Short mmCIF file of C-alpha atoms in Angstrom, two decimals:
data_model
loop_
_atom_site.label_atom_id
_atom_site.label_comp_id
_atom_site.label_asym_id
_atom_site.label_seq_id
_atom_site.Cartn_x
_atom_site.Cartn_y
_atom_site.Cartn_z
CA UNK A 1 9.80 15.18 8.26
CA UNK A 2 7.63 12.64 6.53
CA UNK A 3 5.70 13.19 3.37
CA UNK A 4 2.09 12.84 4.37
CA UNK A 5 1.16 16.09 6.07
CA UNK A 6 0.75 18.21 2.98
CA UNK A 7 -2.02 20.80 2.70
CA UNK A 8 -2.05 20.41 -1.06
CA UNK A 9 -2.41 16.64 -0.87
CA UNK A 10 -5.87 16.60 -2.41
CA UNK A 11 -4.58 18.57 -5.40
CA UNK A 12 -1.79 16.06 -5.88
CA UNK A 13 -4.29 13.20 -5.68
CA UNK A 14 -6.29 14.73 -8.53
CA UNK A 15 -3.29 15.65 -10.64
CA UNK A 16 -1.43 12.37 -10.29
CA UNK A 17 -4.23 9.85 -10.30
CA UNK A 18 -2.94 6.32 -9.68
CA UNK A 19 -4.35 3.79 -12.10
CA UNK A 20 -4.91 0.27 -10.88
CA UNK A 21 -3.66 -2.73 -12.80
CA UNK A 22 -6.76 -4.39 -14.21
CA UNK A 23 -5.30 -7.87 -14.66
CA UNK A 24 -2.50 -9.59 -12.77
CA UNK A 25 0.35 -10.78 -15.00
CA UNK A 26 3.33 -12.87 -13.87
CA UNK A 27 6.58 -11.65 -15.46
CA UNK A 28 9.32 -13.71 -13.77
CA UNK A 29 9.39 -16.83 -11.58
CA UNK A 30 12.76 -18.11 -10.36
CA UNK A 31 14.15 -19.84 -7.29
CA UNK A 32 17.06 -18.76 -5.08
CA UNK A 33 18.25 -20.77 -2.06
CA UNK A 34 14.98 -22.67 -2.01
CA UNK A 35 12.77 -19.56 -2.08
CA UNK A 36 10.58 -18.78 -5.08
CA UNK A 37 10.98 -15.17 -6.29
CA UNK A 38 8.10 -13.92 -8.41
CA UNK A 39 7.86 -10.61 -10.27
CA UNK A 40 4.31 -9.60 -11.18
CA UNK A 41 2.49 -6.74 -12.81
CA UNK A 42 -0.37 -6.42 -10.35
CA UNK A 43 -1.77 -4.62 -7.31
CA UNK A 44 -0.01 -5.58 -4.08
CA UNK A 45 -3.18 -5.51 -1.98
CA UNK A 46 -4.73 -8.15 -4.23
CA UNK A 47 -1.88 -10.63 -3.79
CA UNK A 48 -2.17 -13.89 -1.86
CA UNK A 49 0.91 -13.13 0.24
CA UNK A 50 0.54 -13.44 4.01
CA UNK A 51 2.51 -10.23 4.59
CA UNK A 52 3.05 -7.17 2.40
CA UNK A 53 5.55 -4.33 2.63
CA UNK A 54 4.51 -0.71 2.04
CA UNK A 55 6.48 2.52 2.28
CA UNK A 56 5.30 5.15 4.75
CA UNK A 57 6.51 8.27 6.53
CA UNK A 58 7.44 9.00 10.14
CA UNK A 59 3.78 9.13 11.10
CA UNK A 60 2.64 5.86 9.47
CA UNK A 61 0.01 7.81 7.57
CA UNK A 62 0.71 8.84 3.96
CA UNK A 63 -2.97 9.69 3.54
CA UNK A 64 -2.21 12.20 0.79
CA UNK A 65 0.22 10.03 -1.18
CA UNK A 66 -0.58 10.30 -4.87
CA UNK A 67 1.60 7.23 -5.51
CA UNK A 68 -0.84 4.98 -3.65
CA UNK A 69 -4.27 3.66 -4.44
CA UNK A 70 -7.23 4.35 -2.17
CA UNK A 71 -6.93 0.79 -0.87
CA UNK A 72 -3.29 1.30 0.11
CA UNK A 73 -4.02 4.60 1.83
CA UNK A 74 -6.82 2.95 3.82
CA UNK A 75 -4.51 0.08 4.79
CA UNK A 76 -1.81 2.49 5.98
CA UNK A 77 -4.43 4.39 8.00
CA UNK A 78 -5.47 1.15 9.72
CA UNK A 79 -1.83 0.40 10.50
CA UNK A 80 -1.47 3.79 12.15
CA UNK A 81 -4.67 3.43 14.17
CA UNK A 82 -3.71 -0.02 15.43
CA UNK A 83 -0.15 0.99 16.22
CA UNK A 84 -1.33 4.13 17.96
CA UNK A 85 -3.74 2.16 20.13
CA UNK A 86 -1.06 -0.17 21.46
CA UNK A 87 0.12 2.33 24.06
CA UNK A 88 -2.19 4.81 25.81
CA UNK A 89 0.64 7.08 26.91
CA UNK A 90 2.01 7.21 23.39
CA UNK A 91 -1.48 7.89 22.07
CA UNK A 92 -1.77 10.97 24.27
CA UNK A 93 1.64 12.20 23.19
CA UNK A 94 0.88 11.74 19.53
CA UNK A 95 -2.28 13.82 19.54
CA UNK A 96 -3.09 14.54 15.90
CA UNK A 97 0.12 13.01 14.56
CA UNK A 98 2.24 16.04 15.41
CA UNK A 99 4.94 13.79 16.87
CA UNK A 100 6.73 11.16 14.84
CA UNK A 101 5.88 7.53 15.56
CA UNK A 102 8.93 5.80 14.13
CA UNK A 103 12.40 6.59 12.85
CA UNK A 104 13.55 6.34 9.24
CA UNK A 105 14.55 2.81 8.33
CA UNK A 106 12.30 1.16 10.89
CA UNK A 107 9.81 -1.50 9.84
CA UNK A 108 6.57 -1.59 11.83
CA UNK A 109 4.66 -4.86 11.76
CA UNK A 110 0.90 -4.72 12.19
CA UNK A 111 -1.60 -7.57 12.10
CA UNK A 112 -4.54 -6.56 9.98
CA UNK A 113 -7.56 -7.86 8.10
CA UNK A 114 -8.41 -6.29 4.77
CA UNK A 115 -12.01 -6.42 3.61
CA UNK A 116 -11.13 -7.35 0.03
CA UNK A 117 -8.23 -9.73 0.71
CA UNK A 118 -8.36 -12.21 3.58
CA UNK A 119 -5.00 -13.72 2.61
CA UNK A 120 -3.02 -10.78 3.96
CA UNK A 121 -2.38 -11.19 7.68
CA UNK A 122 0.18 -8.47 8.22
CA UNK A 123 1.33 -5.14 6.81
CA UNK A 124 4.97 -4.21 7.32
CA UNK A 125 5.37 -0.44 7.04
CA UNK A 126 8.86 0.85 6.20
CA UNK A 127 9.45 4.47 7.20
CA UNK A 128 11.30 6.43 4.51
CA UNK A 129 12.39 10.04 3.92
CA UNK A 130 11.87 12.08 0.78
CA UNK A 131 14.68 11.79 -1.77
CA UNK A 132 16.92 14.85 -1.59
CA UNK A 133 19.63 13.93 -4.04
CA UNK A 134 21.09 11.07 -2.02
CA UNK A 135 23.05 13.29 0.36
CA UNK A 136 20.83 12.80 3.42
CA UNK A 137 21.43 9.06 3.97
CA UNK A 138 18.31 8.20 1.98
CA UNK A 139 19.79 4.99 0.53
CA UNK A 140 21.01 3.91 3.96
CA UNK A 141 17.50 4.29 5.37
CA UNK A 142 16.03 2.36 2.44
CA UNK A 143 18.56 -0.44 2.92
CA UNK A 144 17.85 -0.63 6.65
CA UNK A 145 14.11 -0.57 6.05
CA UNK A 146 14.14 -3.44 3.57
CA UNK A 147 16.48 -5.44 5.81
CA UNK A 148 14.14 -4.96 8.77
CA UNK A 149 11.10 -5.80 6.65
CA UNK A 150 12.69 -9.10 5.62
CA UNK A 151 13.58 -9.92 9.22
CA UNK A 152 10.00 -9.20 10.30
CA UNK A 153 8.55 -11.09 7.35
CA UNK A 154 10.68 -14.20 7.81
CA UNK A 155 8.08 -15.90 9.97
CA UNK A 156 5.56 -15.91 7.12
CA UNK A 157 5.53 -18.30 4.18
CA UNK A 158 4.98 -15.52 1.64
CA UNK A 159 6.03 -11.86 1.58
CA UNK A 160 5.23 -9.24 -1.07
CA UNK A 161 7.22 -6.09 -1.83
CA UNK A 162 6.42 -3.28 -4.18
CA UNK A 163 8.51 -0.32 -5.34
CA UNK A 164 8.21 1.28 -1.93
CA UNK A 165 10.58 4.22 -2.39
CA UNK A 166 9.97 5.91 -5.74
CA UNK A 167 6.57 7.53 -6.30
CA UNK A 168 5.96 10.17 -3.66
CA UNK A 169 9.33 9.59 -1.98
CA UNK A 170 11.16 10.28 -5.24
CA UNK A 171 13.93 7.66 -5.02
CA UNK A 172 15.47 6.66 -8.39
CA UNK A 173 13.92 3.38 -9.49
CA UNK A 174 17.24 1.76 -10.38
CA UNK A 175 18.65 2.32 -6.89
CA UNK A 176 15.48 0.90 -5.36
CA UNK A 177 15.71 -2.19 -7.57
CA UNK A 178 19.37 -2.75 -6.71
CA UNK A 179 18.94 -2.28 -2.96
CA UNK A 180 15.83 -4.47 -2.73
CA UNK A 181 17.48 -7.25 -4.73
CA UNK A 182 20.75 -7.06 -2.77
CA UNK A 183 18.92 -7.18 0.55
CA UNK A 184 16.82 -10.17 -0.56
CA UNK A 185 20.00 -12.00 -1.61
CA UNK A 186 21.79 -11.14 1.64
CA UNK A 187 18.82 -12.25 3.70
CA UNK A 188 18.41 -15.56 1.87
CA UNK A 189 22.15 -16.24 2.05
CA UNK A 190 22.24 -15.60 5.79
CA UNK A 191 18.77 -16.55 7.01
CA UNK A 192 17.40 -18.84 4.30
CA UNK A 193 17.67 -22.01 6.35
CA UNK A 194 16.03 -20.45 9.41
CA UNK A 195 13.32 -18.50 7.61
CA UNK A 196 9.79 -19.72 6.99
CA UNK A 197 9.65 -17.90 3.66
CA UNK A 198 8.80 -19.96 0.63
CA UNK A 199 7.78 -17.15 -1.74
CA UNK A 200 8.84 -13.54 -2.18
CA UNK A 201 6.71 -11.45 -4.53
CA UNK A 202 7.83 -8.22 -6.17
CA UNK A 203 4.58 -6.60 -7.29
CA UNK A 204 4.81 -3.61 -9.64
CA UNK A 205 2.49 -1.50 -11.79
CA UNK A 206 4.45 -0.32 -14.83
CA UNK A 207 6.63 -1.94 -17.49
CA UNK A 208 9.73 0.21 -17.05
CA UNK A 209 9.96 -0.57 -13.33
CA UNK A 210 9.33 -4.27 -13.96
CA UNK A 211 12.20 -4.43 -16.45
CA UNK A 212 14.62 -2.87 -13.97
CA UNK A 213 13.64 -5.26 -11.17
CA UNK A 214 13.70 -8.25 -13.51
CA UNK A 215 17.22 -7.43 -14.60
CA UNK A 216 18.53 -7.09 -11.03
CA UNK A 217 16.87 -10.33 -9.90
CA UNK A 218 18.28 -12.21 -12.89
CA UNK A 219 21.72 -10.89 -11.98
CA UNK A 220 21.23 -12.10 -8.41
CA UNK A 221 20.20 -15.57 -9.52
CA UNK A 222 22.95 -15.74 -12.14
CA UNK A 223 20.76 -16.11 -15.24
CA UNK A 224 21.10 -12.58 -16.60
CA UNK A 225 22.37 -12.24 -20.16
CA UNK A 226 22.88 -8.84 -21.76
CA UNK A 227 21.19 -9.80 -25.01
CA UNK A 228 17.96 -10.57 -23.12
CA UNK A 229 17.33 -6.84 -22.71
CA UNK A 230 17.51 -6.33 -26.45
CA UNK A 231 15.14 -9.22 -27.15
CA UNK A 232 12.52 -8.47 -24.50
CA UNK A 233 11.96 -4.75 -25.04
CA UNK A 234 8.95 -3.85 -27.16
CA UNK A 235 8.36 -0.46 -28.75
CA UNK A 236 5.73 0.31 -26.12
CA UNK A 237 8.11 -0.52 -23.27
CA UNK A 238 10.89 1.58 -24.83
CA UNK A 239 8.53 4.54 -25.09
CA UNK A 240 7.43 4.09 -21.46
CA UNK A 241 11.04 3.92 -20.29
CA UNK A 242 12.02 7.04 -22.24
CA UNK A 243 9.08 8.94 -20.76
CA UNK A 244 10.15 7.90 -17.26
CA UNK A 245 13.68 9.16 -17.92
CA UNK A 246 12.48 12.67 -18.78
CA UNK A 247 9.75 12.89 -16.13
CA UNK A 248 10.71 15.33 -13.34
CA UNK A 249 9.83 14.36 -9.78
CA UNK A 250 6.71 16.07 -8.45
CA UNK A 251 5.83 17.78 -11.73
CA UNK A 252 3.56 16.96 -14.60
CA UNK A 253 5.12 14.52 -17.05
CA UNK A 254 6.58 16.08 -20.17
CA UNK A 255 4.98 14.87 -23.39
CA UNK A 256 6.97 13.29 -26.21
CA UNK A 257 6.69 15.80 -29.06
CA UNK A 258 7.61 13.28 -31.68
CA UNK A 259 6.84 9.65 -30.91
CA UNK A 260 8.28 8.47 -34.23
CA UNK A 261 11.59 10.09 -33.40
CA UNK A 262 11.51 8.52 -29.96
CA UNK A 263 11.05 5.08 -31.47
CA UNK A 264 13.99 5.67 -33.82
CA UNK A 265 16.10 6.25 -30.73
CA UNK A 266 15.08 3.00 -29.07
CA UNK A 267 18.26 1.17 -30.09
CA UNK A 268 20.34 3.84 -28.39
CA UNK A 269 18.27 3.54 -25.21
CA UNK A 270 18.56 -0.25 -25.25
CA UNK A 271 22.32 -0.02 -25.76
CA UNK A 272 22.64 2.31 -22.78
CA UNK A 273 20.52 0.00 -20.66
CA UNK A 274 22.58 -3.03 -21.62
CA UNK A 275 25.81 -1.22 -20.76
CA UNK A 276 24.35 -0.15 -17.43
CA UNK A 277 24.46 3.55 -18.25
CA UNK A 278 20.82 4.20 -17.31
#
């Protein structure tokens, strides 16, 4: 079952309030097979991309997702309403979203106009399961979903991804970064000459996730050097990454009892990151 139909959704929304990124900041801009790949700290619904990719559940709803902003929830709702209206028979069967609309790993393409961003012409919704330890084919569904999103998005000149599978779905961020990057590489290797894509954006909200995606994209392009991790990490980013490591899924984040001690351990964390242990 998907993740949206939760009676306690409003409580989660209040407890895990999603903060918007006030100012867009470009973190990485590289080219691969003639396509510009840009990593940004920003809000995906404010990007100039023609198509954006969002994670959703079997019902294309996610109205109670505490990992999404109000704008994203509204966009997903519009996707569902438009998709539902395409087929009258299906609309009758769906009723109040008691029947699933799509299967895991599918990517549903919906033309849409957003009030605050006229650049976005299409939302591609990737249907994902909740993470249950990796034993329920979760990574396979994520891989299929990203592959299908790229195939659907290939007719646009610009396509924007975000971290579609962590947050409410609970996927480990490192696995998401690796799968997204690998699928982008595979797509550009196989379809690059036939695709209309000129830019692929990876739009993220927090420093720790950005660093993971940056590293994987640099590996893909062939410019990654291990010492870059050591040079680029600030004390603030180390602290953020450590907090993410100890944060349990679906529960309130543990506090760092001793920030000074945490900062003393930053070299150990960086060493583990460089060696690929975390």
